[in-house]
mmCIF file of N, CA and C in Angstrom:
data_model
loop_
_atom_site.group_PDB
_atom_site.id
_atom_site.type_symbol
_atom_site.label_atom_id
_atom_site.label_comp_id
_atom_site.label_asym_id
_atom_site.label_seq_id
_atom_site.Cartn_x
_atom_site.Cartn_y
_atom_site.Cartn_z
ATOM 1 N N MET P 296 62.630 42.149 119.672
ATOM 2 C CA MET P 296 62.912 43.608 120.167
ATOM 3 C C MET P 296 62.423 43.755 121.559
ATOM 4 N N GLY P 297 61.237 43.132 121.947
ATOM 5 C CA GLY P 297 60.911 43.315 123.284
ATOM 6 C C GLY P 297 61.642 42.871 124.446
ATOM 7 N N PHE P 298 62.408 41.636 124.028
ATOM 8 C CA PHE P 298 63.448 41.188 125.051
ATOM 9 C C PHE P 298 64.796 42.163 125.060
ATOM 10 N N PHE P 299 65.023 42.740 124.028
ATOM 11 C CA PHE P 299 66.272 43.807 124.072
ATOM 12 C C PHE P 299 65.713 44.989 124.929
ATOM 13 N N ILE P 300 64.432 45.298 124.718
ATOM 14 C CA ILE P 300 64.086 46.621 125.513
ATOM 15 C C ILE P 300 64.043 46.216 127.114
ATOM 16 N N ASP P 301 63.546 45.185 127.244
ATOM 17 C CA ASP P 301 63.524 44.595 128.746
ATOM 18 C C ASP P 301 64.782 44.560 129.352
ATOM 19 N N ALA P 302 65.720 43.860 128.473
ATOM 20 C CA ALA P 302 67.122 43.602 129.014
ATOM 21 C C ALA P 302 67.863 44.781 129.180
ATOM 22 N N TYR P 303 67.753 45.772 128.282
ATOM 23 C CA TYR P 303 68.421 47.122 128.373
ATOM 24 C C TYR P 303 67.982 47.825 129.712
ATOM 25 N N ASP P 304 66.732 47.803 129.849
ATOM 26 C CA ASP P 304 66.168 48.479 131.015
ATOM 27 C C ASP P 304 66.614 48.027 132.359
ATOM 28 N N LEU P 305 66.789 46.634 132.445
ATOM 29 C CA LEU P 305 67.128 46.016 133.713
ATOM 30 C C LEU P 305 68.838 46.143 133.715
ATOM 31 N N PHE P 306 69.430 46.102 132.554
ATOM 32 C CA PHE P 306 71.023 46.087 132.742
ATOM 33 C C PHE P 306 71.522 47.557 133.058
ATOM 34 N N CYS P 307 70.670 48.667 132.826
ATOM 35 C CA CYS P 307 71.104 49.995 132.964
ATOM 36 C C CYS P 307 70.898 50.357 134.368
ATOM 37 N N ILE P 308 70.024 49.513 135.272
ATOM 38 C CA ILE P 308 69.845 49.980 136.491
ATOM 39 C C ILE P 308 71.102 49.999 137.430
ATOM 40 N N SER P 309 71.991 49.189 137.166
ATOM 41 C CA SER P 309 73.311 49.532 138.006
ATOM 42 C C SER P 309 73.991 50.858 137.672
ATOM 43 N N THR P 310 73.983 51.138 136.359
ATOM 44 C CA THR P 310 74.575 52.417 136.088
ATOM 45 C C THR P 310 73.581 53.619 136.567
ATOM 46 N N ILE P 311 72.464 53.404 136.563
ATOM 47 C CA ILE P 311 71.658 54.571 137.199
ATOM 48 C C ILE P 311 71.860 54.791 138.818
ATOM 49 N N THR P 312 72.120 53.585 139.311
ATOM 50 C CA THR P 312 72.363 53.813 140.831
ATOM 51 C C THR P 312 73.621 54.364 141.083
ATOM 52 N N LYS P 313 74.613 54.024 140.120
ATOM 53 C CA LYS P 313 76.014 54.793 140.398
ATOM 54 C C LYS P 313 75.743 56.412 139.977
ATOM 55 N N LEU P 314 74.941 56.672 139.242
ATOM 56 C CA LEU P 314 74.744 57.984 139.011
ATOM 57 C C LEU P 314 74.098 58.602 140.165
ATOM 58 N N LEU P 315 73.086 58.112 140.641
ATOM 59 C CA LEU P 315 72.345 58.500 141.958
ATOM 60 C C LEU P 315 73.443 58.781 143.167
ATOM 61 N N ASP P 316 74.413 57.864 143.150
ATOM 62 C CA ASP P 316 75.305 58.091 144.163
ATOM 63 C C ASP P 316 76.080 59.357 144.077
ATOM 64 N N ARG P 317 76.503 59.595 142.805
ATOM 65 C CA ARG P 317 77.178 60.786 142.515
ATOM 66 C C ARG P 317 76.429 62.173 142.531
ATOM 67 N N ILE P 318 75.227 62.155 142.312
ATOM 68 C CA ILE P 318 74.429 63.378 142.255
ATOM 69 C C ILE P 318 73.675 63.542 143.608
ATOM 70 N N TYR P 319 73.074 62.596 144.152
ATOM 71 C CA TYR P 319 72.299 62.959 145.351
ATOM 72 C C TYR P 319 72.960 62.584 146.709
ATOM 73 N N TYR P 320 74.104 61.903 146.626
ATOM 74 C CA TYR P 320 74.738 61.470 147.850
ATOM 75 C C TYR P 320 76.170 61.856 147.759
ATOM 76 N N TYR P 321 76.524 63.123 147.361
ATOM 77 C CA TYR P 321 77.684 63.782 147.273
ATOM 78 C C TYR P 321 78.330 64.022 148.592
ATOM 79 N N ASP P 322 79.438 63.594 148.946
ATOM 80 C CA ASP P 322 80.182 63.928 150.301
ATOM 81 C C ASP P 322 80.843 65.178 150.182
ATOM 82 N N LEU P 323 80.293 66.322 150.603
ATOM 83 C CA LEU P 323 81.010 67.663 150.546
ATOM 84 C C LEU P 323 82.122 67.685 151.489
ATOM 85 N N ALA P 324 82.252 67.024 152.617
ATOM 86 C CA ALA P 324 83.391 67.147 153.484
ATOM 87 C C ALA P 324 84.532 66.536 152.758
ATOM 88 N N PHE P 325 84.481 65.418 152.077
ATOM 89 C CA PHE P 325 85.664 64.820 151.424
ATOM 90 C C PHE P 325 85.744 65.172 149.941
ATOM 91 N N GLY P 326 84.670 65.693 149.368
ATOM 92 C CA GLY P 326 84.782 66.242 147.962
ATOM 93 C C GLY P 326 84.675 64.792 147.145
ATOM 94 N N LYS P 327 84.089 63.919 147.607
ATOM 95 C CA LYS P 327 84.003 62.535 146.890
ATOM 96 C C LYS P 327 82.473 62.141 146.649
ATOM 97 N N PRO P 328 82.280 61.302 145.770
ATOM 98 C CA PRO P 328 80.789 60.786 145.555
ATOM 99 C C PRO P 328 80.534 59.828 146.775
ATOM 100 N N GLY P 329 79.374 59.884 147.308
ATOM 101 C CA GLY P 329 78.994 59.099 148.314
ATOM 102 C C GLY P 329 78.621 57.794 147.862
ATOM 103 N N SER P 330 77.688 57.112 148.603
ATOM 104 C CA SER P 330 77.116 55.885 148.048
ATOM 105 C C SER P 330 75.550 55.772 148.628
ATOM 106 N N LEU P 331 74.844 55.170 147.817
ATOM 107 C CA LEU P 331 73.302 54.987 148.037
ATOM 108 C C LEU P 331 73.197 54.179 149.327
ATOM 109 N N PRO P 332 72.287 54.675 150.202
ATOM 110 C CA PRO P 332 72.010 53.695 151.448
ATOM 111 C C PRO P 332 71.453 52.321 150.894
ATOM 112 N N PRO P 333 71.600 51.298 151.566
ATOM 113 C CA PRO P 333 71.086 49.940 151.022
ATOM 114 C C PRO P 333 69.489 50.037 150.803
ATOM 115 N N ASN P 334 68.909 50.631 151.701
ATOM 116 C CA ASN P 334 67.386 50.550 151.452
ATOM 117 C C ASN P 334 67.073 51.396 150.212
ATOM 118 N N VAL P 335 67.464 52.440 149.885
ATOM 119 C CA VAL P 335 67.487 53.185 148.681
ATOM 120 C C VAL P 335 67.821 52.438 147.456
ATOM 121 N N SER P 336 68.941 51.820 147.493
ATOM 122 C CA SER P 336 69.389 50.930 146.398
ATOM 123 C C SER P 336 68.406 49.719 146.161
ATOM 124 N N ALA P 337 68.095 49.248 147.213
ATOM 125 C CA ALA P 337 66.905 48.016 147.131
ATOM 126 C C ALA P 337 65.803 48.532 146.612
ATOM 127 N N ALA P 338 65.349 49.634 146.942
ATOM 128 C CA ALA P 338 64.108 50.509 146.443
ATOM 129 C C ALA P 338 64.192 50.596 144.894
ATOM 130 N N VAL P 339 65.327 51.221 144.441
ATOM 131 C CA VAL P 339 65.426 51.399 142.993
ATOM 132 C C VAL P 339 65.431 50.139 142.312
ATOM 133 N N ASN P 340 66.147 49.017 142.595
ATOM 134 C CA ASN P 340 66.193 47.833 142.007
ATOM 135 C C ASN P 340 64.850 47.188 142.079
ATOM 136 N N GLY P 341 64.051 47.198 143.238
ATOM 137 C CA GLY P 341 62.777 46.689 143.267
ATOM 138 C C GLY P 341 61.763 47.253 142.414
ATOM 139 N N VAL P 342 61.819 48.542 142.330
ATOM 140 C CA VAL P 342 60.845 49.241 141.552
ATOM 141 C C VAL P 342 61.161 49.044 140.061
ATOM 142 N N ALA P 343 62.257 48.773 139.702
ATOM 143 C CA ALA P 343 62.601 48.506 138.316
ATOM 144 C C ALA P 343 62.069 47.154 137.941
ATOM 145 N N LEU P 344 62.333 46.144 138.839
ATOM 146 C CA LEU P 344 61.740 44.931 138.508
ATOM 147 C C LEU P 344 60.207 44.726 138.583
ATOM 148 N N CYS P 345 59.684 45.505 139.442
ATOM 149 C CA CYS P 345 58.198 45.505 139.610
ATOM 150 C C CYS P 345 57.531 46.054 138.395
ATOM 151 N N GLY P 346 58.204 47.276 137.904
ATOM 152 C CA GLY P 346 57.829 47.947 136.737
ATOM 153 C C GLY P 346 57.846 46.938 135.532
ATOM 154 N N THR P 347 59.004 46.354 135.377
ATOM 155 C CA THR P 347 59.145 45.428 134.228
ATOM 156 C C THR P 347 58.003 44.376 134.188
ATOM 157 N N LEU P 348 57.751 43.826 135.466
ATOM 158 C CA LEU P 348 56.776 42.693 135.433
ATOM 159 C C LEU P 348 55.390 43.222 135.134
ATOM 160 N N ALA P 349 55.128 44.378 135.572
ATOM 161 C CA ALA P 349 53.712 45.143 135.305
ATOM 162 C C ALA P 349 53.534 45.523 133.721
ATOM 163 N N ASP P 350 54.745 45.995 133.097
ATOM 164 C CA ASP P 350 54.816 46.360 131.887
ATOM 165 C C ASP P 350 54.556 45.121 130.966
ATOM 166 N N GLN P 351 55.196 43.967 131.325
ATOM 167 C CA GLN P 351 55.017 42.929 130.321
ATOM 168 C C GLN P 351 53.737 42.350 130.398
ATOM 169 N N LEU P 352 53.002 42.304 131.730
ATOM 170 C CA LEU P 352 51.732 41.689 131.870
ATOM 171 C C LEU P 352 50.697 42.621 131.157
ATOM 172 N N PHE P 353 50.947 43.879 131.382
ATOM 173 C CA PHE P 353 49.825 44.809 130.684
ATOM 174 C C PHE P 353 50.078 44.949 129.278
ATOM 175 N N PHE P 354 51.257 45.149 128.635
ATOM 176 C CA PHE P 354 51.224 45.218 127.205
ATOM 177 C C PHE P 354 51.082 43.884 126.591
ATOM 178 N N GLY P 355 51.282 42.695 127.161
ATOM 179 C CA GLY P 355 50.967 41.427 126.673
ATOM 180 C C GLY P 355 49.492 41.311 126.688
ATOM 181 N N TRP P 356 48.763 41.613 127.602
ATOM 182 C CA TRP P 356 47.269 41.551 127.519
ATOM 183 C C TRP P 356 46.763 42.439 126.370
ATOM 184 N N LEU P 357 47.462 43.657 126.280
ATOM 185 C CA LEU P 357 46.999 44.658 125.414
ATOM 186 C C LEU P 357 47.201 44.114 124.021
ATOM 187 N N GLY P 358 48.347 43.375 123.812
ATOM 188 C CA GLY P 358 48.609 42.953 122.539
ATOM 189 C C GLY P 358 47.722 41.814 122.084
ATOM 190 N N ASP P 359 47.224 41.095 123.093
ATOM 191 C CA ASP P 359 46.178 40.017 122.802
ATOM 192 C C ASP P 359 44.961 40.733 122.324
ATOM 193 N N LYS P 360 44.623 41.688 122.935
ATOM 194 C CA LYS P 360 43.274 42.340 122.655
ATOM 195 C C LYS P 360 43.223 43.116 121.384
ATOM 196 N N LEU P 361 44.269 43.892 121.166
ATOM 197 C CA LEU P 361 44.342 44.973 120.142
ATOM 198 C C LEU P 361 45.204 44.405 118.884
ATOM 199 N N GLY P 362 46.096 43.562 119.200
ATOM 200 C CA GLY P 362 46.935 43.062 118.197
ATOM 201 C C GLY P 362 48.417 43.394 118.442
ATOM 202 N N ARG P 363 49.081 42.399 118.009
ATOM 203 C CA ARG P 363 50.688 42.729 118.256
ATOM 204 C C ARG P 363 51.290 43.754 117.580
ATOM 205 N N LYS P 364 50.867 44.060 116.254
ATOM 206 C CA LYS P 364 51.507 45.054 115.575
ATOM 207 C C LYS P 364 51.196 46.586 116.130
ATOM 208 N N LYS P 365 49.989 46.641 116.471
ATOM 209 C CA LYS P 365 49.494 47.944 116.977
ATOM 210 C C LYS P 365 50.198 48.245 118.253
ATOM 211 N N VAL P 366 50.190 47.301 119.197
ATOM 212 C CA VAL P 366 50.822 47.501 120.328
ATOM 213 C C VAL P 366 52.356 47.698 120.358
ATOM 214 N N TYR P 367 52.961 46.907 119.486
ATOM 215 C CA TYR P 367 54.441 47.155 119.378
ATOM 216 C C TYR P 367 54.703 48.640 118.737
ATOM 217 N N GLY P 368 53.982 48.958 117.841
ATOM 218 C CA GLY P 368 54.147 50.513 117.357
ATOM 219 C C GLY P 368 53.904 51.432 118.528
ATOM 220 N N ALA P 369 52.778 51.202 119.256
ATOM 221 C CA ALA P 369 52.692 52.211 120.230
ATOM 222 C C ALA P 369 53.672 52.223 121.352
ATOM 223 N N THR P 370 54.346 50.773 121.647
ATOM 224 C CA THR P 370 55.294 50.918 122.677
ATOM 225 C C THR P 370 56.523 51.544 122.077
ATOM 226 N N LEU P 371 56.736 51.334 120.769
ATOM 227 C CA LEU P 371 58.012 51.957 120.060
ATOM 228 C C LEU P 371 57.909 53.520 120.053
ATOM 229 N N MET P 372 56.850 53.860 119.882
ATOM 230 C CA MET P 372 56.586 55.418 120.056
ATOM 231 C C MET P 372 56.613 55.888 121.254
ATOM 232 N N LEU P 373 56.148 55.263 122.238
ATOM 233 C CA LEU P 373 56.436 55.679 123.761
ATOM 234 C C LEU P 373 57.886 55.733 124.067
ATOM 235 N N MET P 374 58.642 54.725 123.487
ATOM 236 C CA MET P 374 59.980 54.779 123.798
ATOM 237 C C MET P 374 60.700 55.842 123.255
ATOM 238 N N VAL P 375 60.404 56.160 121.917
ATOM 239 C CA VAL P 375 61.136 57.226 121.271
ATOM 240 C C VAL P 375 60.724 58.603 121.897
ATOM 241 N N ILE P 376 59.525 58.775 122.200
ATOM 242 C CA ILE P 376 59.112 60.125 122.879
ATOM 243 C C ILE P 376 59.651 60.197 124.043
ATOM 244 N N TYR P 377 59.648 59.119 124.951
ATOM 245 C CA TYR P 377 60.235 59.511 126.435
ATOM 246 C C TYR P 377 61.736 59.455 126.276
ATOM 247 N N SER P 378 62.418 58.869 125.364
ATOM 248 C CA SER P 378 63.799 58.965 125.208
ATOM 249 C C SER P 378 64.326 60.363 124.941
ATOM 250 N N ILE P 379 63.415 61.002 123.795
ATOM 251 C CA ILE P 379 63.715 62.466 123.605
ATOM 252 C C ILE P 379 63.499 63.221 124.666
ATOM 253 N N ALA P 380 62.487 63.071 125.332
ATOM 254 C CA ALA P 380 62.153 63.806 126.620
ATOM 255 C C ALA P 380 63.193 63.827 127.790
ATOM 256 N N SER P 381 63.643 62.569 127.938
ATOM 257 C CA SER P 381 64.584 62.469 129.046
ATOM 258 C C SER P 381 66.068 63.012 128.700
ATOM 259 N N THR P 382 66.176 63.031 127.362
ATOM 260 C CA THR P 382 67.597 63.695 126.896
ATOM 261 C C THR P 382 67.629 65.156 126.973
ATOM 262 N N SER P 383 66.365 65.707 126.710
ATOM 263 C CA SER P 383 66.178 67.219 126.656
ATOM 264 C C SER P 383 65.991 67.821 128.080
ATOM 265 N N TYR P 384 65.679 66.977 129.069
ATOM 266 C CA TYR P 384 65.576 67.610 130.280
ATOM 267 C C TYR P 384 66.796 67.982 130.861
ATOM 268 N N SER P 385 66.731 69.312 131.557
ATOM 269 C CA SER P 385 68.024 69.790 132.136
ATOM 270 C C SER P 385 67.722 70.498 133.387
ATOM 271 N N GLU P 386 68.392 70.379 134.435
ATOM 272 C CA GLU P 386 68.053 70.962 135.844
ATOM 273 C C GLU P 386 69.456 71.693 136.123
ATOM 274 N N ALA P 387 69.192 72.841 136.590
ATOM 275 C CA ALA P 387 70.455 73.602 137.195
ATOM 276 C C ALA P 387 70.882 72.943 138.475
ATOM 277 N N ARG P 388 72.161 72.452 138.408
ATOM 278 C CA ARG P 388 72.896 72.008 139.493
ATOM 279 C C ARG P 388 73.732 73.109 140.287
ATOM 280 N N PRO P 389 73.719 73.098 141.434
ATOM 281 C CA PRO P 389 74.441 74.003 142.173
ATOM 282 C C PRO P 389 75.996 73.497 142.045
ATOM 283 N N ASN P 390 77.010 74.624 142.046
ATOM 284 C CA ASN P 390 78.295 74.315 141.922
ATOM 285 C C ASN P 390 78.781 73.721 143.288
ATOM 286 N N LEU P 391 79.350 72.608 143.320
ATOM 287 C CA LEU P 391 79.498 71.839 144.613
ATOM 288 C C LEU P 391 81.040 72.166 145.029
ATOM 289 N N SER P 392 81.811 72.670 144.199
ATOM 290 C CA SER P 392 83.164 72.959 144.567
ATOM 291 C C SER P 392 83.378 74.364 145.342
#
């Protein structure tokens, strides 16, 4: 399960960068989505990889100290709570047309 969670997180980064293109770098002059600058794209990908590394180290250490079942349950609850929170978040976007 942990491998699936980490793999999902890393595989969805490319989709997230495409969404960031469309939302934050929209080209009003041509009415088309723009593209992320290379430094922003590298920062998004780098933060995702560093976060994955820190997560694996921290929760692996915590699993050794508290027990794998407890830490797995806590991790699963965090994922459920934050998934629900991220889907229920909405922000008013200006009309771009």
